[in-house]
XYZ file of C-alpha atoms in Angstrom:
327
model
C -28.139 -3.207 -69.861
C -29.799 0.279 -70.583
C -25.974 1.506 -71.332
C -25.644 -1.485 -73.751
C -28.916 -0.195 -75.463
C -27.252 3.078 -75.989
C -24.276 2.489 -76.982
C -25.942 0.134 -80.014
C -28.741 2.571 -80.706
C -25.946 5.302 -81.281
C -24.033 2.688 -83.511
C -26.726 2.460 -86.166
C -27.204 5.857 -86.009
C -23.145 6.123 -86.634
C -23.368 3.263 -89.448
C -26.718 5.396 -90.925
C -24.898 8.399 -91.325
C -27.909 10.406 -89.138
C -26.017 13.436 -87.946
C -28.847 15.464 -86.351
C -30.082 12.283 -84.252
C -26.682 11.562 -83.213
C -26.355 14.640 -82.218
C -29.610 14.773 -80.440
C -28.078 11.643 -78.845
C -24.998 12.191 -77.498
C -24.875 13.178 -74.253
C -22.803 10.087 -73.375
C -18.918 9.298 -73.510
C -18.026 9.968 -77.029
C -14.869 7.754 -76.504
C -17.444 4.478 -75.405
C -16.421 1.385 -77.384
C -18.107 -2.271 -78.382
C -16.476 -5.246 -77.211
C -14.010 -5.160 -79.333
C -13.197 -1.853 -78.771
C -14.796 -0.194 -81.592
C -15.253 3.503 -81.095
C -18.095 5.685 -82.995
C -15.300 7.599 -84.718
C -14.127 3.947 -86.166
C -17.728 3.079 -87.028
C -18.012 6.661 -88.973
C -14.511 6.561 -90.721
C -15.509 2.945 -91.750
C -18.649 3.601 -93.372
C -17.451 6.866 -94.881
C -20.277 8.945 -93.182
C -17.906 12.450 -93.182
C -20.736 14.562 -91.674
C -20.179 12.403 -89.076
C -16.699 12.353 -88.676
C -16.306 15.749 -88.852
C -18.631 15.981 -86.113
C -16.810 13.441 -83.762
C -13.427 15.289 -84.116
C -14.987 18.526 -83.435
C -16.132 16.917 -80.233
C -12.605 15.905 -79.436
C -12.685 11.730 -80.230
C -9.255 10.649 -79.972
C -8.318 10.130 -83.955
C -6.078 7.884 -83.325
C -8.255 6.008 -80.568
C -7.429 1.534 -81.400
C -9.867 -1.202 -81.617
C -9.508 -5.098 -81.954
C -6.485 -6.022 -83.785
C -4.842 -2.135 -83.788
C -7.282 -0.740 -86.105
C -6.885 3.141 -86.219
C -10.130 5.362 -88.002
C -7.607 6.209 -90.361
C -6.882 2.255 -91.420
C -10.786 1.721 -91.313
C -11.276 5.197 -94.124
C -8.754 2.967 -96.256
C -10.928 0.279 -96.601
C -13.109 2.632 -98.508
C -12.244 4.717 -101.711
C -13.633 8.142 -99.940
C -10.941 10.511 -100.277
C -12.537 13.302 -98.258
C -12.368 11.458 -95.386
C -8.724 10.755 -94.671
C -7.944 13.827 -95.657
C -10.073 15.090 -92.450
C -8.637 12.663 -90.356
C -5.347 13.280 -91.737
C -5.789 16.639 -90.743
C -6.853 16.175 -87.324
C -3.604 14.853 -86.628
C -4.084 10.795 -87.670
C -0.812 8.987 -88.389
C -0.718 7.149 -91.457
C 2.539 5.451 -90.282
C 0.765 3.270 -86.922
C 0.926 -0.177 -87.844
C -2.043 -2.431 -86.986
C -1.388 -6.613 -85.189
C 0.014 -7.512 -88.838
C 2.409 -4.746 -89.435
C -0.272 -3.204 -91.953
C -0.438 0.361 -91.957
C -2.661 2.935 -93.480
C -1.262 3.255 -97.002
C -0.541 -0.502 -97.253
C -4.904 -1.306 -96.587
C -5.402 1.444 -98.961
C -3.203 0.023 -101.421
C -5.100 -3.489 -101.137
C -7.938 -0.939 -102.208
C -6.164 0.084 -105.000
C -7.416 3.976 -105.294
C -4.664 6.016 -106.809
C -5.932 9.033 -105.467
C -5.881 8.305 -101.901
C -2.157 6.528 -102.490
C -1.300 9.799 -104.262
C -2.155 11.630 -101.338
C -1.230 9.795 -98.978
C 2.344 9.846 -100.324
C 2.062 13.328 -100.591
C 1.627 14.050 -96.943
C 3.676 11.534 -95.411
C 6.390 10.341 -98.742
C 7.836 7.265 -96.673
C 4.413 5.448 -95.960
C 5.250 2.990 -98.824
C 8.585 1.688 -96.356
C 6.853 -0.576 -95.256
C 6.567 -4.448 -94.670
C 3.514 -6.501 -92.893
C 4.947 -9.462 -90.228
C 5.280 -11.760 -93.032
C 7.455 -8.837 -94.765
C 4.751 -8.362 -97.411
C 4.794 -5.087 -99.398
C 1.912 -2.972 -100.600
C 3.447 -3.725 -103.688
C 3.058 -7.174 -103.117
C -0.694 -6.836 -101.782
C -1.857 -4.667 -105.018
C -0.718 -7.442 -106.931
C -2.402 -9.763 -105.697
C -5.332 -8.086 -105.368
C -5.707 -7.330 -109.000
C -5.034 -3.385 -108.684
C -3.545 -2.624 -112.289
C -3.482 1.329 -111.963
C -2.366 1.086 -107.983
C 0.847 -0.661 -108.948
C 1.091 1.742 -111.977
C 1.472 4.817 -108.812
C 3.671 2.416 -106.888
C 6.101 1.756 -109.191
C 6.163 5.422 -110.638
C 6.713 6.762 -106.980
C 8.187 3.685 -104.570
C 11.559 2.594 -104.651
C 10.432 -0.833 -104.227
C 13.429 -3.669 -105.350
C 12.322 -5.765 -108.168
C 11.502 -8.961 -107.295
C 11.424 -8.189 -103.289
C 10.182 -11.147 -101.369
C 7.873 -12.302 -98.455
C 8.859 -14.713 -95.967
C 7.621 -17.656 -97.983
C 9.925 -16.047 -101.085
C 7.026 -14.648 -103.164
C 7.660 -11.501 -105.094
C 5.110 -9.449 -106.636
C 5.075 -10.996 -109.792
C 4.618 -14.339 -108.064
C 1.270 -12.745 -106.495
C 0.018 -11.168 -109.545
C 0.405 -14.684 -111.517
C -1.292 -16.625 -108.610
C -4.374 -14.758 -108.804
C -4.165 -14.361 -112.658
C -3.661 -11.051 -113.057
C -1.716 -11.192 -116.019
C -2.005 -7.210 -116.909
C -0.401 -6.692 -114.035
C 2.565 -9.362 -114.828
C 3.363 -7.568 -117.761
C 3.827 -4.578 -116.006
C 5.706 -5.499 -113.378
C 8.153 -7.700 -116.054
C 8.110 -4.487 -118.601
C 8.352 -1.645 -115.700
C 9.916 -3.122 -112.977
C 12.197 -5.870 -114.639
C 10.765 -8.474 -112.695
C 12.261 -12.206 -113.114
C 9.840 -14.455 -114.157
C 11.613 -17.239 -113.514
C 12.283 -16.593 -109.238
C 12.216 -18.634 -106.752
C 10.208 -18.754 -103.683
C 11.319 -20.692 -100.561
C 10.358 -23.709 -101.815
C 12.194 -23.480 -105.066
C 8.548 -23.098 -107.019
C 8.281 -20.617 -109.682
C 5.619 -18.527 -110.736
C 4.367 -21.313 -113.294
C 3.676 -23.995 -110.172
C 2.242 -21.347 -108.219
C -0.602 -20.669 -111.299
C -0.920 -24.669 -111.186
C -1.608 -24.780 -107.777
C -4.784 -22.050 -108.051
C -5.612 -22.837 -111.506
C -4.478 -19.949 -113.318
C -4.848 -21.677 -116.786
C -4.333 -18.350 -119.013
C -1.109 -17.255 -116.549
C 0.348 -20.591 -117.344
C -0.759 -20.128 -121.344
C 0.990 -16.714 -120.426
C 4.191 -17.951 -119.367
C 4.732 -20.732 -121.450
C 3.664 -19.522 -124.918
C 4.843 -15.979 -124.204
C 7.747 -15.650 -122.048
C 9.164 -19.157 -123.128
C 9.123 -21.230 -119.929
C 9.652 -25.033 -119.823
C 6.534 -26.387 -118.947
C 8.323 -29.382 -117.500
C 10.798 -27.040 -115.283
C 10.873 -28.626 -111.693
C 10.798 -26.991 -108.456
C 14.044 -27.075 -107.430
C 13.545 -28.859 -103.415
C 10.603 -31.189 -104.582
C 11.583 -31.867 -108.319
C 7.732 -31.402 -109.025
C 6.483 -30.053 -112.208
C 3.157 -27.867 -112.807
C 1.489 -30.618 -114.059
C 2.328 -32.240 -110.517
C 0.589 -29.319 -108.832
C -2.176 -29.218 -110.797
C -2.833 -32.990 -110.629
C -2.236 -33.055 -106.508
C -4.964 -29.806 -106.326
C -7.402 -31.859 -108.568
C -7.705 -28.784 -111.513
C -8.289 -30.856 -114.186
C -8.718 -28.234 -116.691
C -5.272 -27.443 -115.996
C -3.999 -30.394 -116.469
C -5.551 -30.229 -119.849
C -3.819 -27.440 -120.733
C -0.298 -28.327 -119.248
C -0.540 -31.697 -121.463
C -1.625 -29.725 -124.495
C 1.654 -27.042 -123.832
C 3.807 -29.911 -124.073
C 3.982 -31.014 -120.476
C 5.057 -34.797 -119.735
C 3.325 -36.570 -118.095
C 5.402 -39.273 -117.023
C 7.505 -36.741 -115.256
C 8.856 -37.749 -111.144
C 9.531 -36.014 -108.372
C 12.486 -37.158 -106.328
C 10.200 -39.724 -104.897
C 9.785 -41.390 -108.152
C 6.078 -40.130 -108.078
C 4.185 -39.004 -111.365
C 1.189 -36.628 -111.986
C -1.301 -39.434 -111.352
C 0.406 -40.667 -107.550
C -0.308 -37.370 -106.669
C -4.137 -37.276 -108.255
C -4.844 -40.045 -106.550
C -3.554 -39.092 -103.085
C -5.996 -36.235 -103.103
C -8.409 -38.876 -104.548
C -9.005 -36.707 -107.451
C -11.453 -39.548 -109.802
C -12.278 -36.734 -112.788
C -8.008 -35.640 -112.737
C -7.276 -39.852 -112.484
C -9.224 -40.830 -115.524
C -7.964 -37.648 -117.495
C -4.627 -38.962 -116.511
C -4.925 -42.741 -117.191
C -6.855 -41.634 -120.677
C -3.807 -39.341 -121.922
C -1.459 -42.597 -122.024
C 1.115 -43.007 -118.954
C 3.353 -45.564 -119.612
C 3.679 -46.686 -116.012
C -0.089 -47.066 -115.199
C 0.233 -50.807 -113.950
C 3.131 -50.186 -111.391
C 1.318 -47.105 -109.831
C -1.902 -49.411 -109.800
C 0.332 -51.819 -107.739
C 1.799 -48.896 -105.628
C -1.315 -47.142 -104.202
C -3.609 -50.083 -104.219
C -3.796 -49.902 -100.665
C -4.261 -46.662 -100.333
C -7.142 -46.589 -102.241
C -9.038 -49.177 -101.441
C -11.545 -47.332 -99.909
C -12.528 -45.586 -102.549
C -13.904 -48.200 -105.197
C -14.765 -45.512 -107.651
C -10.933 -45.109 -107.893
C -10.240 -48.601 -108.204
C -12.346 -49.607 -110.771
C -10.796 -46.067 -112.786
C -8.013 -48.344 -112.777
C -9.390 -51.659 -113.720
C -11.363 -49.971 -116.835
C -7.868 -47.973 -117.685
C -6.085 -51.770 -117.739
C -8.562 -53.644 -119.656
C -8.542 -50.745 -122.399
């Protein structure tokens, strides 16, 4: 119990950045770890504290010592834009090519970060650290996409031989990512600098325009349609669904909106004859339903017919439909 004490009271100290008390302090196992295996060296690289790191690796901690999930000190540093550092780790002999449970190593967390400097330098020291893929074969290309890092792509694509368009398991590229999470500055890039096709295919046959449907990405979909050209009605090519199909089944109503006002038809099926609204009401989506039935579908009283009992639980619904008849 007392040893439990310690080890937490040296923690803080650790997480506090308190070099002369920790020194004062440890007399015990510099190598003792938390229950899940976090060392003080992890704790210090994490927070950035460098007094303290330097002072752990002068005491011999293992750099490369692992906690839960195959974190090294050197992965934790990357969570943080401290350049100083990594570059003492680095120098004390960490490997910026261990991979952690999800096949993440140190440059690919720092370029989910998005610091040029620190993916400058990494790439400096060890050039192939960008060859590399998580489980789901997800690049750091991929991940500063997504994550909205406009000037970490920028060093990426000027010093990574990454393929346009390379792909995930679930058959998302880059440009797919950046899209998704509405990162349009980043689209441009990628289609200007990296000749990325706008128009690929994940494994689902979706496109990058269903993918902004599904998270509501109204100004990616304004992007795509109004700039780069694409039919607002093309249809995933193993469901036949349109954007205005993903929209409608996620409930984004405001997307909806705009998909209608780009053109997008809203009578539309998917290979199971289904339209915008079959899917707005499966997810029981009443604000997306009356949007729908307002904007004039021609086959309103056959789809009241088809899911009546589906939703008659949910009166709200039904009586969407009753006003929408008697109009």
């Amino acid at each position: 119990m007392a040893a439990s004490r310690d080890a937490r009271r040296l923690y803080r100290l650790v997480q506090e950045g308190r070099l002369c008390a920790l020194r004062e302090e440890l007399d015990m196992d510099i190598e003792a770890a938390n229950r899940d295996y976090k060392r003080h060296l992890h704790e210090a690289a994490s927070m950035g504290h460098r007094d303290c790191v330097r002072y752990l690796l002068s005491r011999g901690a293992v750099v490369d010592c692992l906690k839960k999930a195959d974190w090294t000190p050197l992965m934790m540093a990357c969570t943080r834009k401290n350049l100083e550092v990594i570059q003492d780790l680095v120098e004390h002999g960490a490997d910026p090519l261990l991979k952690n449970k999800d096949g993440w190593n140190s440059f690919h967390i720092a370029s989910r970060e998005g610091d040029p400097p620190i993916l400058q330098y990494l790439l400096t020291i060890c050039p192939d650290a960008w060859k590399t893929e998580s489980k789901i074969s997800r690049t750091p290309l991929h991940t500063a996409a997504m994550h909205g890092c406009l000037e970490a792509v920028k060093v990426l694509l000027q010093r990574c031989q990454y393929q346009p368009d390379c792909r995930d398991k679930c058959g998302l590229t880059p440009f797919m990512d950046a899209i998704q999470c509405g990162h349009i500055n980043i689209a441009r890039l990628l289609l200007q600098e990296h000749k990325a096709c706008f128009c690929a295919e994940d494994s689902l046959g979706a496109q990058a325009i269903h993918r902004a449907a599904v998270t509501g990405q109204n100004e990616a979909i304004r992007f795509l349609v109004s700039e780069l050209g694409i039919d607002v009605d093309v249809k995933a090519t193993s469901t036949h669904l349109t954007a205005l199909h993903y929209a409608a089944k996620e409930g984004h109503v405001s997307t909806v909106q705009m998909l209608i006002s780009l053109g997008a038809d809203i009578n539309s099926k998917d290979e199971r004859n289904r339209s915008a609204l079959h899917l707005a009401c499966a997810g029981q989506h009443l604000a997306c339903i009356e949007f729908l039935l307002r904007s004039g579908l021609r086959d309103s009283p056959d789809i009241t017919g088809t899911l009546a009992q589906q939703l008659t639980r949910n009166t709200d619904i039904l009586q969407c439909f009753g006003h929408s008849m008697m109009a």
